[in-house]
mmCIF file of C-alpha atoms and ligand atoms in Angstrom:
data_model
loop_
_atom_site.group_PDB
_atom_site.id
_atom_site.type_symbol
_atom_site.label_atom_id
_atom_site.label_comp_id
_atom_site.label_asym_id
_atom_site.label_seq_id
_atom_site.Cartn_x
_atom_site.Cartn_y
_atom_site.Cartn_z
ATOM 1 C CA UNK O 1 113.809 78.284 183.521
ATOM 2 C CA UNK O 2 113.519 81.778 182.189
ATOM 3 C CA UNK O 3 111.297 82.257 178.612
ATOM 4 C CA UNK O 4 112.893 85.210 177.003
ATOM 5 C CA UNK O 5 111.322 87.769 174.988
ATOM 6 C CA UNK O 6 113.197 89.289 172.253
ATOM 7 C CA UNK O 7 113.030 92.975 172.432
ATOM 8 C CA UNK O 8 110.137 94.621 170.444
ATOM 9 C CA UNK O 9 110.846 96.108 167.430
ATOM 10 C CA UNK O 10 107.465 97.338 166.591
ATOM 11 C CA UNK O 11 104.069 98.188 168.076
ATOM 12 C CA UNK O 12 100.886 98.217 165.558
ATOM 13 C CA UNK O 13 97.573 99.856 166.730
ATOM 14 C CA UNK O 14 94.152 100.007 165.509
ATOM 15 C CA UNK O 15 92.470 103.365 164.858
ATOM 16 C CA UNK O 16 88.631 103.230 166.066
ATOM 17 C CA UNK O 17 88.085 102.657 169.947
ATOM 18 C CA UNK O 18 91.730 101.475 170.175
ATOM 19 C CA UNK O 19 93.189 105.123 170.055
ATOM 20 C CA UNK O 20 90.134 106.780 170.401
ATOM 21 C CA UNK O 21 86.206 106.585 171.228
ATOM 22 C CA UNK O 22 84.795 105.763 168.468
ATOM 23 C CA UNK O 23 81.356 106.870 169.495
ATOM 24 C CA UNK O 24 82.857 110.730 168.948
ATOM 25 C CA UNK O 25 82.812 109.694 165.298
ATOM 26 C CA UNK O 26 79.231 107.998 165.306
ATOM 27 C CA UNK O 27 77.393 110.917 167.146
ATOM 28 C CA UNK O 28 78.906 113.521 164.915
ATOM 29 C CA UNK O 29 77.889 111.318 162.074
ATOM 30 C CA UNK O 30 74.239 111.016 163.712
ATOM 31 C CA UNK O 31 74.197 115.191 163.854
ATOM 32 C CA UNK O 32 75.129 115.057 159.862
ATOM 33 C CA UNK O 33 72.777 112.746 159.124
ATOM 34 C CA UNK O 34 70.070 114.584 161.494
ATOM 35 C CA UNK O 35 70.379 118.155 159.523
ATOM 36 C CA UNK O 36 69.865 116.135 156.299
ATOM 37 C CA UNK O 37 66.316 114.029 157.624
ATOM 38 C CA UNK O 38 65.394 117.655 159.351
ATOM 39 C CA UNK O 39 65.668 119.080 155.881
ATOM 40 C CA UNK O 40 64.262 116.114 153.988
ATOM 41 C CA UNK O 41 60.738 116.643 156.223
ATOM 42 C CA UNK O 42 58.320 119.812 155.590
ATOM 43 C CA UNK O 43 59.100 120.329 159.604
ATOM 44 C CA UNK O 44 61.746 119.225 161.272
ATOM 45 C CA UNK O 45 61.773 116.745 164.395
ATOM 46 C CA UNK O 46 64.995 117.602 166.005
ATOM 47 C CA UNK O 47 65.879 114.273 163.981
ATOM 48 C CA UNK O 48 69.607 114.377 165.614
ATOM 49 C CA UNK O 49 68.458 114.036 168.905
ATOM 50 C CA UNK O 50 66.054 111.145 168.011
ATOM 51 C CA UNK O 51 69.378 109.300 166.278
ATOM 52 C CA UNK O 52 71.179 110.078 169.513
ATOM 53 C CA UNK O 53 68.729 108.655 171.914
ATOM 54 C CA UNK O 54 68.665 105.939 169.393
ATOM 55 C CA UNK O 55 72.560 105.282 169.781
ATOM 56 C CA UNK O 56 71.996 105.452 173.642
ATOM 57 C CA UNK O 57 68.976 103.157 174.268
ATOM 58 C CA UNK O 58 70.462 100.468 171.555
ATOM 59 C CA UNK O 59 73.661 101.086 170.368
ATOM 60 C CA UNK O 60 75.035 102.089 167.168
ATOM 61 C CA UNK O 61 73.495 99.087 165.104
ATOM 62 C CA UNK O 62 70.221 99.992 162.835
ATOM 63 C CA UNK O 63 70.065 103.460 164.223
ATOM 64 C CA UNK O 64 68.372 105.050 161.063
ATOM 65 C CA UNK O 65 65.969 102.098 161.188
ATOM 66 C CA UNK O 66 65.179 102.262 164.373
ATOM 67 C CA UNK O 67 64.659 106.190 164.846
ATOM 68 C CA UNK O 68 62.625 106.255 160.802
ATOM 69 C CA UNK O 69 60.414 103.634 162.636
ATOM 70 C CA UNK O 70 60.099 105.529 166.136
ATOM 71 C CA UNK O 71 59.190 108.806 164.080
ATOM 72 C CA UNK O 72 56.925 107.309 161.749
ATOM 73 C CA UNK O 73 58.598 107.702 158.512
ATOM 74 C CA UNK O 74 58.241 105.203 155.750
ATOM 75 C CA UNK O 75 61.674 103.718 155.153
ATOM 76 C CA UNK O 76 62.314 105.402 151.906
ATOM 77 C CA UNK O 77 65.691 103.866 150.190
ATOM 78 C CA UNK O 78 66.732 107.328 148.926
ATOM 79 C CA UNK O 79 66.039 108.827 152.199
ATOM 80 C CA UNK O 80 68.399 106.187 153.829
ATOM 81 C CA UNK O 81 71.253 106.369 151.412
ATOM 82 C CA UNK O 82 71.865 109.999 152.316
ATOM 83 C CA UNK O 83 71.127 109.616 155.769
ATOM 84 C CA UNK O 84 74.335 107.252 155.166
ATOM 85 C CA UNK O 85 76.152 109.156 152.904
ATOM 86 C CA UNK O 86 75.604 112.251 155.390
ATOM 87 C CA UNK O 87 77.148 110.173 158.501
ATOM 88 C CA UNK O 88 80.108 109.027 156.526
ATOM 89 C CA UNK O 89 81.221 112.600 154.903
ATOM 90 C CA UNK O 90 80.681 114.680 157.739
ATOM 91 C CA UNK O 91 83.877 116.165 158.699
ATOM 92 C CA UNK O 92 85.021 114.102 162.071
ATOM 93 C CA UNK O 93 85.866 116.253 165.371
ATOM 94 C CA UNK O 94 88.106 113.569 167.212
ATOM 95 C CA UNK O 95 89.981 113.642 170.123
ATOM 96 C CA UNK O 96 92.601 110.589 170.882
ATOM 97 C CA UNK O 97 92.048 108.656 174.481
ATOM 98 C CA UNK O 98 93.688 111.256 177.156
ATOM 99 C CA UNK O 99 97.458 110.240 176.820
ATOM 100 C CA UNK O 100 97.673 108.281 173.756
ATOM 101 C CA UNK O 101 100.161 111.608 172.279
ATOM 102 C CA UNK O 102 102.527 111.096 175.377
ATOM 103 C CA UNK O 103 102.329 107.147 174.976
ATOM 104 C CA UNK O 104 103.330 107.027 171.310
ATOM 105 C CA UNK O 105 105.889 109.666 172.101
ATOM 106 C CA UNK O 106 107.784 107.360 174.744
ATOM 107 C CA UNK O 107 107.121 104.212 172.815
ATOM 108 C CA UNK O 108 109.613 106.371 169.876
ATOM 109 C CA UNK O 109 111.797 107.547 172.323
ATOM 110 C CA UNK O 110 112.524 103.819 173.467
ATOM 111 C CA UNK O 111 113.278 103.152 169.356
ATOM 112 C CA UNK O 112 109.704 101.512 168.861
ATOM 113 C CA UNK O 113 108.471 101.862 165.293
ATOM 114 C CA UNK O 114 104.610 102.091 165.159
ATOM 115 C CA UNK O 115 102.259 100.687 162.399
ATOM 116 C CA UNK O 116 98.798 101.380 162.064
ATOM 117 C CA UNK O 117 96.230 99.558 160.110
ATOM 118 C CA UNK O 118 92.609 100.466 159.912
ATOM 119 C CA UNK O 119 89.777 98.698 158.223
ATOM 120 C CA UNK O 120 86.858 100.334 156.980
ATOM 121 C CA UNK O 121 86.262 102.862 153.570
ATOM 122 C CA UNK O 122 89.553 104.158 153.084
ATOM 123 C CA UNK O 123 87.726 107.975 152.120
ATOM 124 C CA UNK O 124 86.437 107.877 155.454
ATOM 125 C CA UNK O 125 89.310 106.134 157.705
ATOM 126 C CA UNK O 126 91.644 109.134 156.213
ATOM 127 C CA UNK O 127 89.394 111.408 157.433
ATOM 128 C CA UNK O 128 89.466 110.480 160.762
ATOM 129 C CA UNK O 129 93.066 109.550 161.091
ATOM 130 C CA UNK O 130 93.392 113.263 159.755
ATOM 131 C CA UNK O 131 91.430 114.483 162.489
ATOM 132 C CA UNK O 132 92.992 112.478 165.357
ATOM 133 C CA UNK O 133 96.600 114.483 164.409
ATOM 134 C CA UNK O 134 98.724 111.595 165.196
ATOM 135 C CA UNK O 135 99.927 110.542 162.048
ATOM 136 C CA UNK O 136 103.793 112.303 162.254
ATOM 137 C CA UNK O 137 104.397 109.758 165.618
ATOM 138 C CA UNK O 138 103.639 106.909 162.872
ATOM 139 C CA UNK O 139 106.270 105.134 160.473
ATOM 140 C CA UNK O 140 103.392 102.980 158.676
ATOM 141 C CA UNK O 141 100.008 103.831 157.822
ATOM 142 C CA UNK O 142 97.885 101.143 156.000
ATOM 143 C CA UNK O 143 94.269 101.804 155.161
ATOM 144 C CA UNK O 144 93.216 98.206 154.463
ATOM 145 C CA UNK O 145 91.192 99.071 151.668
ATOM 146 C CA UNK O 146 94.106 100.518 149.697
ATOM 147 C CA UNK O 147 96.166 97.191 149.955
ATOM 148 C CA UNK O 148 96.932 95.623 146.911
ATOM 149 C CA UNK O 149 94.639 97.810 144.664
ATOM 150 C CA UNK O 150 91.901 96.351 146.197
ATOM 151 C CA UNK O 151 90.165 95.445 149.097
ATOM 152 C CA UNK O 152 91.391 93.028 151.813
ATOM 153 C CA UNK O 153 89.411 93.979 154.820
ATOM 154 C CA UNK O 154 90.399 92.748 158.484
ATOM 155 C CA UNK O 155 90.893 89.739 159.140
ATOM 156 C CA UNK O 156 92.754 89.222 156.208
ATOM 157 C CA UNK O 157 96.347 88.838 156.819
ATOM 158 C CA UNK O 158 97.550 91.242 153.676
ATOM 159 C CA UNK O 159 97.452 94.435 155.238
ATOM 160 C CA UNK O 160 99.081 93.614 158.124
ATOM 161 C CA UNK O 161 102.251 91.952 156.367
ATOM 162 C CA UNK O 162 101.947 95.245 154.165
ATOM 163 C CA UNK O 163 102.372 96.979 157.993
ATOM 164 C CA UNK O 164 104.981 94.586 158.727
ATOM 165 C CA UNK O 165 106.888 95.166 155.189
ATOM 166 C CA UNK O 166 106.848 99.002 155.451
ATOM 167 C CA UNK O 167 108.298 99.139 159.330
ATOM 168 C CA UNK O 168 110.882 96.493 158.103
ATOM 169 C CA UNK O 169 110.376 94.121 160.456
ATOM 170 C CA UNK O 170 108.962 91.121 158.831
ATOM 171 C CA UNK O 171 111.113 88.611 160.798
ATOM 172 C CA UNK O 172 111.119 91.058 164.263
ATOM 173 C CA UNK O 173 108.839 90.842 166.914
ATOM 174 C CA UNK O 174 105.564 92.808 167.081
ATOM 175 C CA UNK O 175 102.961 93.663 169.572
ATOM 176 C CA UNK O 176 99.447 94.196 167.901
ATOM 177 C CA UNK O 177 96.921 96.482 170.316
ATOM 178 C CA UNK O 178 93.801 96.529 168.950
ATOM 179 C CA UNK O 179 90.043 96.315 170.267
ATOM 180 C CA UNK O 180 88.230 94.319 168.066
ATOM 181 C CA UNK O 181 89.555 90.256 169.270
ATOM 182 C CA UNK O 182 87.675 88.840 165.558
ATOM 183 C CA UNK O 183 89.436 91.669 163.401
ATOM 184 C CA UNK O 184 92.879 92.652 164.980
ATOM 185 C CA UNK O 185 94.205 89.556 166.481
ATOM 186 C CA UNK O 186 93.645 86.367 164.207
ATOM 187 C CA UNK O 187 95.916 87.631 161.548
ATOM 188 C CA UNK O 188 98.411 89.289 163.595
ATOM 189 C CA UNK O 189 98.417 85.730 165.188
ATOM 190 C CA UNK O 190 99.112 84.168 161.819
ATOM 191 C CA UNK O 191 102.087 86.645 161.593
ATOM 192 C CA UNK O 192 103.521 85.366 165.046
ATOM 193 C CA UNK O 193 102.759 89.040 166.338
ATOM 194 C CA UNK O 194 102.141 89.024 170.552
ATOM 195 C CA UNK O 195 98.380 90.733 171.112
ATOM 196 C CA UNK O 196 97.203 93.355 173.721
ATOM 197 C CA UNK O 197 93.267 93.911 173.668
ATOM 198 C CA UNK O 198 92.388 96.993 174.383
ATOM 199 C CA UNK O 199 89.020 97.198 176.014
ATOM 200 C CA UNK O 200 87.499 100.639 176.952
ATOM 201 C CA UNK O 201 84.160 100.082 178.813
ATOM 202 C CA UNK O 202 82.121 102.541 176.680
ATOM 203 C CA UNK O 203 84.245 100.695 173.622
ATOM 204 C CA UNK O 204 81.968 98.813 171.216
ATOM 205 C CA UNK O 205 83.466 95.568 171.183
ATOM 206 C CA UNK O 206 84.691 95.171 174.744
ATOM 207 C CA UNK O 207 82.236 92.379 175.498
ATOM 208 C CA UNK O 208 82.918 90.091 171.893
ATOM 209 C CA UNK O 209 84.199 86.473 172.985
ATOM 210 C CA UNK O 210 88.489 86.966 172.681
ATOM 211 C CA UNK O 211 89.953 84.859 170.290
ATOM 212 C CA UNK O 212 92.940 84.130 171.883
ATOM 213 C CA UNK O 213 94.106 81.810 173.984
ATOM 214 C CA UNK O 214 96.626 84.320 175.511
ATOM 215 C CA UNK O 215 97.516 87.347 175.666
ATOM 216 C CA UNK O 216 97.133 90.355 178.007
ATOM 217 C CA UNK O 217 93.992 92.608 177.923
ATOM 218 C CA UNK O 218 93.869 96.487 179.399
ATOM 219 C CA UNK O 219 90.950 98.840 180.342
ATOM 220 C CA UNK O 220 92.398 102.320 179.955
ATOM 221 C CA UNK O 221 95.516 104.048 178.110
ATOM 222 C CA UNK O 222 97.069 104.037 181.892
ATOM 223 C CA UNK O 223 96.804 100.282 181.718
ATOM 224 C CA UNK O 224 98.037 100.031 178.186
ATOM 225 C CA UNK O 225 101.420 102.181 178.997
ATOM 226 C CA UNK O 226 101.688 100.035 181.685
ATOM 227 C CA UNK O 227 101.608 96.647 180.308
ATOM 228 C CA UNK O 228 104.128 98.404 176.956
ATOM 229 C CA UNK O 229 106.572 100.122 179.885
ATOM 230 C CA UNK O 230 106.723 96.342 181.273
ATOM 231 C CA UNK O 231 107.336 94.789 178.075
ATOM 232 C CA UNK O 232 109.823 97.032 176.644
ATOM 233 C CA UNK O 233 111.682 96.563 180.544
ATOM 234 C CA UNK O 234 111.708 92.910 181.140
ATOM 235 C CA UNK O 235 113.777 90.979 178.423
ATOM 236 C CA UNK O 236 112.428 87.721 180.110
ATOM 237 C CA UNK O 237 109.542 86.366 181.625
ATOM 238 C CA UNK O 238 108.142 82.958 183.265
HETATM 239 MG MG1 MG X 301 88.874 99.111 166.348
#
């Protein structure tokens, strides 16, 4: 007895540490945010490489916190707000993962439509999805907090459908990839979407609990174009 898979008609990816590290965004936001705490003391401390050894000792959770505490600075509200402000405007330097370009570019030439829908302030996702240079391979672009005039951040199920509605294939099936199992998958689930975690070591959800009860998981883009090149290939399976 044969299972048979209809053939794709759409892949939909997540932006940060599914198509690209997203610790290249956080340390250049760290080196923003340094200049401005540099400035903000009579002399600066080299604050940028405090926030760095910060991000590499604990991760990038509470990093202006923890580095205002290691240098002995009183955590001063105003202080923190443009230590924020600084890491979310500064202008983004990314690169994608090695062969994400030449992966996108086969999955078009095999008639896949892509979708991408990223969470987060929409100011700052369009920044980086600027930077990154992929956006001409992509047929849908959703920026979750532009859906619906509002905000419906992931997991919500809006701004996928809104994915699904602009690559016209809301009854068609659809692979999500994504890296985050709590964000990407449960409402691509609810869609009926098939899943593919995505799960870069240095990535900073590769050890959250999956959600899923199936679905494949990869380690590197090699991995990935492997497990797509198999899907597109086999019409059946099991
Ligand atoms: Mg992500």
């Amino acid at each position: 007895m044969t299972t048979q898979l209809p053939p794709l008609a759409a892949v939909v990816f997540d932006m940060d540490d599914t198509l690209y590290p997203e610790a290249q965004f956080v340390r250049g936001g760290l080196v923003a945010a340094g200049a401005v705490l540099d400035a903000w003391l009579p002399r600066p401390v080299g604050a940028a490489d405090v926030f760095l050894g910060v991000l590499g000792r604990t991760g990038p959770w509470h990093v202006f916190d923890t580095a205002l505490e290691e240098l002995g600075i009183p955590r001063d509200p105003a202080l923190v707000s443009a230590l924020v402000q600084a890491f979310r405007d500064h202008p983004p330097r990314l690169v994608p993962h090695s062969g994400v370009p030449e992966l996108l570019d086969f999955l078009r030439s095999a008639g896949i439509r892509l979708g991408l829908v990223t969470d987060g302030y929409a100011d700052v996702q369009r920044r980086k999805w600027a930077a990154l240079g992929l956006a001409s391979r992509f047929d849908a672009v959703v920026f979750t907090a532009d859906v619906g005039g509002r905000a419906y951040p992931k997991p919500r199920v809006e701004p996928f459908a809104a994915a699904a509605r602009m690559l016209g294939v809301e009854r068609l099936p659809v692979l999500m990839v994504g890296d985050h199992p709590a964000k990407d998958f449960p409402p691509a689930l609810a869609l009926g979407w098939e899943t593919l975690r995505v799960c870069h070591p240095d990535a900073y959800h590769s050890h959250d609990p999956d959600v899923r009860t199936g679905g494949d998981t990869v380690a590197s883009v090699g991995e990935l174009a492997a497990a797509l090149r198999q899907r597109l290939a086999v019409p059946g399976s099991g």
